[in-house]
Amino acid sequence: MSSDANSDDPFSKPIVRKRFQATLAQQGIEDDQLPSVRSSDSPDVPDTPDVPVNQLSSPPLSLPETLSEGNAETNLSDDSEPEMLSQSSTSSLNRRMEDSAIDPSRGTRKSQSRGFDYDPAGERTTAPVQKKKKDEIDMGGAKFFPKQEKKHVYTHKWTTEEDDEDEKTISSSSNRYSSRPNQPAVSARPRQPVYATTSTYSKPLASGYGSRVRHIKEANELRESGEYDDFKQDLVYILSSLQSSDASMKVKCLSAISLAKKCVSPDFRQFIKSENMTKSIVKALMDSPEDDLFALAASTVLYLLTRDFNSIKIDFPSLRLVSQLLRIEKFEQRPEDKDKVVNMVWEVFNSYIEKQEVGGQKVSFDMRKESLTPSSLIIEALVFICSRSVNDDNLKSELLNLGILQFVVAKIETNVNLIADNADDTYSILILNRCFRILESSSVFHKKNQAFLISHRSNILISSLAKFLQVILDRVHQLAEEEVKKYISCLALMCRLLINISHDNELCCSKLGQIEGFLPNAITTFTYLAPKFGKENSYDINVMMTSLLTNLVERCNANRKVLIAQTVKMVIPGHDVEEVPALEAITRLFVYHESQAQIVDADLDRELAFDEGGCGDEEEEEEGGDESSDEDGVRKDGRLDRNKMDRMDQVDVVHALQQVMNKASAHMEGSVIASYHALLVGFVLQQNEDHLDEVRKHLPGKNFQNMISQLKRLYDFTKATMAKRVESNSGFRAIERVIEYLERLE
């Protein structure tokens, strides 16, 4: 080996040969027997093939390696000056070997450990052939490890203010390390965990270590992800029990109750709808009608899933399950487990009510524990299903095909008879309320369902409704105030149902007109019942019942003659009860409500005539003391007192504006009611002109100008709000015909 070899080459240092020669000296080997390494730079060694030369290759080295003397930095550093020995100076080498006191056995073990075996008999030392490892590359006797692929390291970052600078720093650092493919990537700085949050690692370093983590999720996203996984696992677990063919009915019942408890949470219900799991749940509950208690738990699940505004989508299998559960009204199986299951279901409903009230939503739950049945819960669920699918004609048709409408009609008949027999009518009124809502939604603009409800079982629905109306008029004097509100509210729903089935239907109109006492009772509801007992629902009763009577007399002259011949009770606010002819009662009520509507028009004209705080208001206050402002800054006629507005704080102003809006709403209601009364009078007078004088004598100015103006307002309002609906075209034409008829009379 040449002495002027490159000092940076780690194989130029004769450290290994030095040790090997010392070992041979201890074993008594002469210099001539030493193997030699040929060097092209040494002139003392002849380059002839005749001279026997023992070739020795340096053993493979792994970098970096620490030897017995010094460390890796001392042996491989450029600044170190190891002792260089010439290969030709064998005498000096022998002296060094003799001076060293090395144990021969120890030298032998070391030489053997380094892969050399000395054979005294052959006086020849050979290096064993080592098997190359898969990941090693042999280049001149040295081991080199291939370049490792760059692994993705998760780096944490809390903020994104210095994203660009971090990317540049990390990329420059990675390029610097990638330029050294033959050396291990040893960091001068110890690696730190990625979750370190101390101030030392809060900012990215120049070398790229300790940089912030990127693309971290927010806390709410992590929570939602965890909730999603929990909901999915819980639902899969519950459905596995419900769908198992080996599970008993008790196990399935408990699984359904567990699912109902989960459905109490709005997030879980939203998860079911977003993941379209409704079909899977319905499929798992298809065998629930086989067991009464299992049916109760399944009905609870369906009830909770339909309570939200975005209700679940109901298909044919779901409606078939609903139809089967609707007919289970009693518990006839497993009476020993009835109380346990009912108590568990009742706890579910209590939890649901508490959950909704905590969220600020008011829940109307009028069910009683002793009245919990699959039928009652499914009726409640059908109310929401039908109200959310009022424009779905396919659903309405399936309600008829599966027999749901037939069951509801029979339910109405049963509960009306119970109320007429003076039975416990609190629960019966509740059932009637729900049944009226179902039939109203299923019959709106659906001719097939309307015809069925009219003709089913010889007009049993119409007869039951007429009987219920008679019961209300007979019993309203004996009921408490709270009971009266329930009856009046149920009566308004009944009017909605009758309006739907009588719309453009001459058969229904004639059948209703033929029922004894129905027309006078219908008129009495808004001439006497609503003003006296139903002040809160007075507007609904007036509009709904007047609209129903308009449908009945629009195409049927026989009903017009029957109505004219009736005498009814009438009460006007501030007057006593009196009995007058039906046509006179309707006309006088029109005058009363029209005068109430004119008040707001006159007030608006006065507001526009005078400036804010002008003298006109002061003169008006001096002239009419009864219209002076009250303590809240609102006059009795509904106007704001502008003199007090400047002295009122924000809370008082809001309160005063609220009162003004309430009074304006009441005046608008009066205008609408007057318009419907004028419409009814116009239809009744058609083909009955001999009664014109009876109407004119009660009108202001003895003419129909006020009626015409109110009807034109109604026409403009209806056209502006319902112009896009095709079904409203018939309403427009009806109002136009009445306006033209009254104008001809003038």
CSV table of C-alpha atoms in Angstrom, one decimal, residues 90-403:
chain,number,residue,atom,x,y,z
A,90,THR,CA,9.4,-6.4,8.2
A,91,SER,CA,12.2,-6.1,10.8
A,92,SER,CA,10.6,-3.1,12.6
A,93,LEU,CA,7.3,-4.9,12.4
A,94,ASN,CA,8.7,-8.0,14.1
A,95,ARG,CA,10.2,-5.9,16.9
A,96,ARG,CA,6.9,-4.3,17.6
A,97,MET,CA,5.2,-7.7,17.7
A,98,GLU,CA,7.8,-9.1,20.1
A,99,ASP,CA,7.4,-6.1,22.4
A,100,SER,CA,3.7,-6.4,22.6
A,101,ALA,CA,2.4,-8.7,25.3
A,102,ILE,CA,-0.7,-10.1,23.7
A,103,ASP,CA,-2.1,-13.4,24.8
A,104,PRO,CA,-1.9,-15.9,21.9
A,105,SER,CA,-5.3,-17.4,22.7
A,106,ARG,CA,-6.8,-13.9,22.8
A,107,GLY,CA,-5.3,-13.1,19.5
A,108,THR,CA,-6.6,-16.3,18.1
A,109,ARG,CA,-10.1,-15.6,19.3
A,110,LYS,CA,-9.9,-12.1,17.9
A,111,SER,CA,-8.6,-13.3,14.5
A,112,GLN,CA,-11.3,-15.9,14.4
A,113,SER,CA,-13.9,-13.4,15.4
A,114,ARG,CA,-12.8,-11.3,12.4
A,115,GLY,CA,-13.2,-14.2,10.0
A,116,PHE,CA,-9.5,-15.5,9.8
A,117,ASP,CA,-8.5,-19.1,10.4
A,118,TYR,CA,-4.8,-19.9,10.7
A,119,ASP,CA,-3.7,-23.3,9.5
A,120,PRO,CA,-0.3,-24.2,10.9
A,121,ALA,CA,0.0,-27.3,8.7
A,122,GLY,CA,-0.5,-25.6,5.5
A,123,GLU,CA,1.2,-22.4,6.8
A,124,ARG,CA,-1.5,-20.5,4.9
A,125,THR,CA,-4.1,-18.1,6.2
A,126,THR,CA,-7.3,-17.6,4.1
A,127,ALA,CA,-10.3,-15.4,4.7
A,128,PRO,CA,-13.5,-17.3,4.7
A,129,VAL,CA,-16.1,-16.5,2.1
A,130,GLN,CA,-18.9,-14.7,3.8
A,131,LYS,CA,-22.4,-14.9,2.4
A,132,LYS,CA,-23.7,-11.5,1.3
A,133,LYS,CA,-26.7,-10.1,2.8
A,134,LYS,CA,-29.7,-9.2,0.7
A,135,ASP,CA,-29.5,-5.5,1.5
A,136,GLU,CA,-25.7,-5.2,1.2
A,137,ILE,CA,-23.7,-4.2,-1.9
A,138,ASP,CA,-20.1,-5.5,-2.2
A,139,MET,CA,-17.9,-2.8,-3.6
A,140,GLY,CA,-14.2,-3.5,-3.1
A,141,GLY,CA,-14.7,-5.5,0.1
A,142,ALA,CA,-16.7,-2.7,1.9
A,143,LYS,CA,-20.4,-2.9,2.7
A,144,PHE,CA,-22.6,-0.1,1.6
A,145,PHE,CA,-26.2,0.1,2.5
A,146,PRO,CA,-28.6,1.2,-0.3
A,147,LYS,CA,-30.4,4.5,0.0
A,148,GLN,CA,-33.5,4.1,2.2
A,149,GLU,CA,-36.8,5.3,0.8
A,150,LYS,CA,-38.0,8.5,2.3
A,151,LYS,CA,-40.8,7.8,4.7
A,152,HIS,CA,-43.7,10.1,5.4
A,153,VAL,CA,-43.4,11.6,8.8
A,154,TYR,CA,-46.4,13.1,10.6
A,155,THR,CA,-45.6,16.6,11.5
A,156,HIS,CA,-47.8,18.6,13.8
A,157,LYS,CA,-48.6,22.3,13.3
A,158,TRP,CA,-51.1,24.3,15.4
A,159,THR,CA,-51.2,27.4,13.1
A,160,THR,CA,-50.9,28.1,9.4
A,161,GLU,CA,-49.3,31.5,9.5
A,162,GLU,CA,-45.9,30.4,8.2
A,163,ASP,CA,-46.8,27.5,5.9
A,164,ASP,CA,-44.8,28.7,2.9
A,165,GLU,CA,-41.7,29.3,5.0
A,166,ASP,CA,-42.0,25.8,6.6
A,167,GLU,CA,-42.3,24.1,3.2
A,168,LYS,CA,-39.2,25.9,1.9
A,169,THR,CA,-37.2,25.0,5.1
A,170,ILE,CA,-38.2,21.3,5.1
A,171,SER,CA,-37.6,20.9,1.3
A,172,SER,CA,-34.1,22.5,1.5
A,173,SER,CA,-33.3,20.2,4.5
A,174,SER,CA,-34.4,17.1,2.7
A,175,ASN,CA,-32.3,18.0,-0.4
A,176,ARG,CA,-29.3,18.5,1.8
A,177,TYR,CA,-29.6,15.0,3.3
A,178,SER,CA,-30.5,13.3,0.0
A,179,SER,CA,-27.1,14.5,-1.4
A,180,ARG,CA,-25.3,11.9,0.9
A,181,PRO,CA,-26.6,8.6,-0.3
A,182,ASN,CA,-23.7,6.4,1.2
A,183,GLN,CA,-23.9,7.7,4.7
A,184,PRO,CA,-26.5,7.0,7.4
A,185,ALA,CA,-28.8,9.9,8.2
A,186,VAL,CA,-27.6,10.6,11.7
A,187,SER,CA,-29.2,13.7,13.2
A,188,ALA,CA,-27.2,16.0,15.3
A,189,ARG,CA,-30.3,16.8,17.3
A,190,PRO,CA,-32.3,13.9,19.0
A,191,ARG,CA,-35.7,13.2,17.6
A,192,GLN,CA,-38.6,14.6,19.5
A,193,PRO,CA,-42.2,13.2,19.6
A,194,VAL,CA,-44.6,14.9,17.2
A,195,TYR,CA,-46.9,15.9,20.1
A,196,ALA,CA,-44.2,18.0,21.8
A,197,THR,CA,-45.8,21.4,22.6
A,198,THR,CA,-43.1,23.1,24.6
A,199,SER,CA,-41.8,26.5,23.6
A,200,THR,CA,-38.6,24.9,22.2
A,201,TYR,CA,-40.5,23.2,19.4
A,202,SER,CA,-43.4,25.6,19.0
A,203,LYS,CA,-41.7,27.1,15.9
A,204,PRO,CA,-40.2,25.3,12.9
A,205,LEU,CA,-36.4,25.0,13.1
A,206,ALA,CA,-34.0,25.7,10.3
A,207,SER,CA,-33.3,22.0,9.8
A,208,GLY,CA,-36.9,21.1,9.5
A,209,TYR,CA,-37.2,19.2,12.8
A,210,GLY,CA,-39.9,20.1,15.3
A,211,SER,CA,-42.1,21.8,12.7
A,212,ARG,CA,-45.8,22.2,13.2
A,213,VAL,CA,-48.4,19.6,12.3
A,214,ARG,CA,-50.4,20.4,9.2
A,215,HIS,CA,-54.0,19.5,8.2
A,216,ILE,CA,-55.1,18.9,11.8
A,217,LYS,CA,-58.9,18.5,12.3
A,218,GLU,CA,-60.8,20.8,14.5
A,219,ALA,CA,-62.2,19.6,17.8
A,220,ASN,CA,-65.8,19.6,16.6
A,221,GLU,CA,-64.8,17.5,13.5
A,222,LEU,CA,-63.1,15.0,15.8
A,223,ARG,CA,-66.1,14.8,18.0
A,224,GLU,CA,-68.5,14.3,15.0
A,225,SER,CA,-66.2,11.6,13.6
A,226,GLY,CA,-66.3,9.8,16.9
A,227,GLU,CA,-70.0,10.1,17.3
A,228,TYR,CA,-70.5,8.8,13.7
A,229,ASP,CA,-68.4,5.7,14.5
A,230,ASP,CA,-70.3,5.1,17.8
A,231,PHE,CA,-73.7,5.5,16.1
A,232,LYS,CA,-72.7,3.2,13.3
A,233,GLN,CA,-71.4,0.5,15.6
A,234,ASP,CA,-74.5,0.7,17.9
A,235,LEU,CA,-76.9,0.5,15.0
A,236,VAL,CA,-75.1,-2.5,13.5
A,237,TYR,CA,-75.1,-4.3,16.8
A,238,ILE,CA,-78.8,-3.7,17.4
A,239,LEU,CA,-79.8,-4.6,13.9
A,240,SER,CA,-77.8,-7.9,14.2
A,241,SER,CA,-80.1,-8.9,17.0
A,242,LEU,CA,-83.3,-7.8,15.3
A,243,GLN,CA,-82.4,-9.6,12.1
A,244,SER,CA,-81.2,-12.8,13.7
A,245,SER,CA,-83.4,-15.8,13.0
A,246,ASP,CA,-82.4,-17.5,16.2
A,247,ALA,CA,-83.3,-14.6,18.5
A,248,SER,CA,-86.5,-14.9,20.5
A,249,MET,CA,-89.2,-12.4,20.6
A,250,LYS,CA,-88.1,-11.2,24.0
A,251,VAL,CA,-84.6,-10.5,22.8
A,252,LYS,CA,-86.0,-8.6,19.7
A,253,CYS,CA,-88.3,-6.6,21.9
A,254,LEU,CA,-85.4,-5.5,24.2
A,255,SER,CA,-83.3,-4.7,21.1
A,256,ALA,CA,-86.1,-2.5,19.7
A,257,ILE,CA,-86.4,-0.7,23.0
A,258,SER,CA,-82.6,-0.1,23.0
A,259,LEU,CA,-83.0,1.3,19.5
A,260,ALA,CA,-85.8,3.6,20.7
A,261,LYS,CA,-83.5,4.9,23.5
A,262,LYS,CA,-80.9,5.7,20.9
A,263,CYS,CA,-83.5,7.5,18.7
A,264,VAL,CA,-84.2,9.9,21.6
A,265,SER,CA,-81.1,11.8,20.5
A,266,PRO,CA,-81.7,14.1,17.6
A,267,ASP,CA,-78.1,13.5,16.3
A,268,PHE,CA,-78.8,9.7,16.1
A,269,ARG,CA,-82.0,10.3,14.2
A,270,GLN,CA,-80.2,12.6,11.8
A,271,PHE,CA,-77.5,9.9,11.4
A,272,ILE,CA,-80.2,7.4,10.4
A,273,LYS,CA,-81.6,9.7,7.8
A,274,SER,CA,-78.3,10.8,6.4
A,275,GLU,CA,-77.1,7.2,6.0
A,276,ASN,CA,-80.4,6.0,4.5
A,277,MET,CA,-80.7,3.4,7.2
A,278,THR,CA,-84.5,3.7,7.4
A,279,LYS,CA,-85.1,0.7,5.1
A,280,SER,CA,-82.8,-1.5,7.1
A,281,ILE,CA,-84.6,-0.6,10.3
A,282,VAL,CA,-88.0,-1.2,8.8
A,283,LYS,CA,-86.8,-4.5,7.4
A,284,ALA,CA,-85.6,-5.6,10.8
A,285,LEU,CA,-89.0,-4.7,12.3
A,286,MET,CA,-91.1,-6.5,9.8
A,287,ASP,CA,-91.9,-9.4,12.1
A,288,SER,CA,-92.9,-7.2,15.0
A,289,PRO,CA,-96.7,-7.6,14.4
A,290,GLU,CA,-96.3,-11.2,15.4
A,291,ASP,CA,-95.8,-10.2,19.1
A,292,ASP,CA,-97.9,-7.4,20.8
A,293,LEU,CA,-95.1,-6.2,23.0
A,294,PHE,CA,-92.5,-6.3,20.2
A,295,ALA,CA,-95.1,-4.3,18.1
A,296,LEU,CA,-95.2,-1.7,20.9
A,297,ALA,CA,-91.5,-1.2,20.9
A,298,ALA,CA,-91.4,-1.1,17.0
A,299,SER,CA,-94.2,1.6,17.1
A,300,THR,CA,-92.1,3.6,19.5
A,301,VAL,CA,-89.2,3.6,17.1
A,302,LEU,CA,-91.3,4.7,14.2
A,303,TYR,CA,-93.0,7.4,16.3
A,304,LEU,CA,-89.6,8.9,17.2
A,305,LEU,CA,-88.2,8.7,13.7
A,306,THR,CA,-91.2,10.7,12.3
A,307,ARG,CA,-91.3,13.5,14.8
A,308,ASP,CA,-88.6,15.7,13.1
A,309,PHE,CA,-89.5,18.3,10.5
A,310,ASN,CA,-87.4,16.3,8.0
A,311,SER,CA,-89.3,13.1,8.5
A,312,ILE,CA,-88.2,9.7,7.3
A,313,LYS,CA,-89.1,8.7,3.7
A,314,ILE,CA,-91.9,6.2,3.7
A,315,ASP,CA,-92.0,3.6,1.0
A,316,PHE,CA,-94.4,0.7,0.3
A,317,PRO,CA,-92.8,-1.8,2.8
A,318,SER,CA,-92.8,0.9,5.5
A,319,LEU,CA,-96.5,1.6,4.9
A,320,ARG,CA,-97.3,-2.1,5.0
A,321,LEU,CA,-95.7,-2.4,8.4
A,322,VAL,CA,-97.6,0.7,9.5
A,323,SER,CA,-100.8,-0.8,8.3
A,324,GLN,CA,-100.2,-4.0,10.3
A,325,LEU,CA,-99.2,-2.2,13.5
A,326,LEU,CA,-102.2,0.1,13.2
A,327,ARG,CA,-104.6,-2.7,13.9
A,328,ILE,CA,-103.0,-3.9,17.2
A,329,GLU,CA,-105.1,-2.1,19.8
A,330,LYS,CA,-104.9,-4.6,22.7
A,331,PHE,CA,-102.2,-6.7,24.4
A,332,GLU,CA,-103.3,-10.3,24.3
A,333,GLN,CA,-99.9,-12.0,24.4
A,334,ARG,CA,-97.4,-12.4,27.3
A,335,PRO,CA,-99.4,-10.6,30.0
A,336,GLU,CA,-96.7,-11.2,32.5
A,337,ASP,CA,-94.3,-9.0,30.6
A,338,LYS,CA,-96.7,-6.3,29.7
A,339,ASP,CA,-96.0,-4.0,32.7
A,340,LYS,CA,-92.3,-4.2,32.3
A,341,VAL,CA,-92.3,-3.4,28.6
A,342,VAL,CA,-94.8,-0.5,29.0
A,343,ASN,CA,-92.7,1.0,31.8
A,344,MET,CA,-89.6,0.8,29.7
A,345,VAL,CA,-91.4,2.5,26.7
A,346,TRP,CA,-92.8,5.2,29.0
A,347,GLU,CA,-89.3,6.0,30.3
A,348,VAL,CA,-88.2,6.4,26.7
A,349,PHE,CA,-90.9,9.0,26.1
A,350,ASN,CA,-90.1,10.8,29.3
A,351,SER,CA,-86.4,11.0,28.2
A,352,TYR,CA,-87.5,12.3,24.8
A,353,ILE,CA,-89.7,15.0,26.2
A,354,GLU,CA,-86.9,16.2,28.6
A,355,LYS,CA,-84.4,16.1,25.7
A,356,GLN,CA,-86.6,18.3,23.5
A,357,GLU,CA,-87.4,20.8,26.3
A,358,VAL,CA,-83.7,21.2,27.1
A,359,GLY,CA,-83.2,22.1,23.4
A,360,GLY,CA,-85.9,24.8,23.6
A,361,GLN,CA,-88.6,22.9,21.7
A,362,LYS,CA,-92.1,22.5,23.0
A,363,VAL,CA,-93.4,18.9,22.6
A,364,SER,CA,-97.1,18.2,22.4
A,365,PHE,CA,-97.4,14.7,23.9
A,366,ASP,CA,-100.9,14.1,25.2
A,367,MET,CA,-100.6,10.3,25.5
A,368,ARG,CA,-101.3,8.5,28.7
A,369,LYS,CA,-99.4,5.5,30.1
A,370,GLU,CA,-102.5,3.3,30.2
A,371,SER,CA,-103.4,4.3,26.6
A,372,LEU,CA,-100.1,3.3,25.1
A,373,THR,CA,-100.8,0.8,22.3
A,374,PRO,CA,-99.2,0.2,18.9
A,375,SER,CA,-102.3,1.6,17.3
A,376,SER,CA,-102.3,4.9,19.2
A,377,LEU,CA,-98.6,5.4,18.5
A,378,ILE,CA,-98.9,4.7,14.8
A,379,ILE,CA,-101.8,7.1,14.5
A,380,GLU,CA,-99.5,9.8,16.0
A,381,ALA,CA,-96.8,8.8,13.6
A,382,LEU,CA,-99.2,8.9,10.6
A,383,VAL,CA,-100.1,12.5,11.4
A,384,PHE,CA,-96.5,13.6,10.8
A,385,ILE,CA,-96.0,11.2,7.8
A,386,CYS,CA,-99.1,12.6,6.0
A,387,SER,CA,-98.3,16.2,6.8
A,388,ARG,CA,-94.8,15.9,5.4
A,389,SER,CA,-96.1,14.2,2.3
A,390,VAL,CA,-99.1,16.3,1.5
A,391,ASN,CA,-98.0,16.6,-2.2
A,392,ASP,CA,-97.1,12.9,-2.6
A,393,ASP,CA,-100.0,11.4,-4.6
A,394,ASN,CA,-98.5,7.9,-4.5
A,395,LEU,CA,-98.5,7.9,-0.8
A,396,LYS,CA,-102.1,9.0,-0.7
A,397,SER,CA,-103.0,6.2,-3.0
A,398,GLU,CA,-101.2,3.6,-0.9
A,399,LEU,CA,-103.0,4.8,2.2
A,400,LEU,CA,-106.2,3.8,0.5
A,401,ASN,CA,-104.9,0.5,-1.1
A,402,LEU,CA,-103.5,-0.8,2.2
A,403,GLY,CA,-106.7,-0.1,4.1
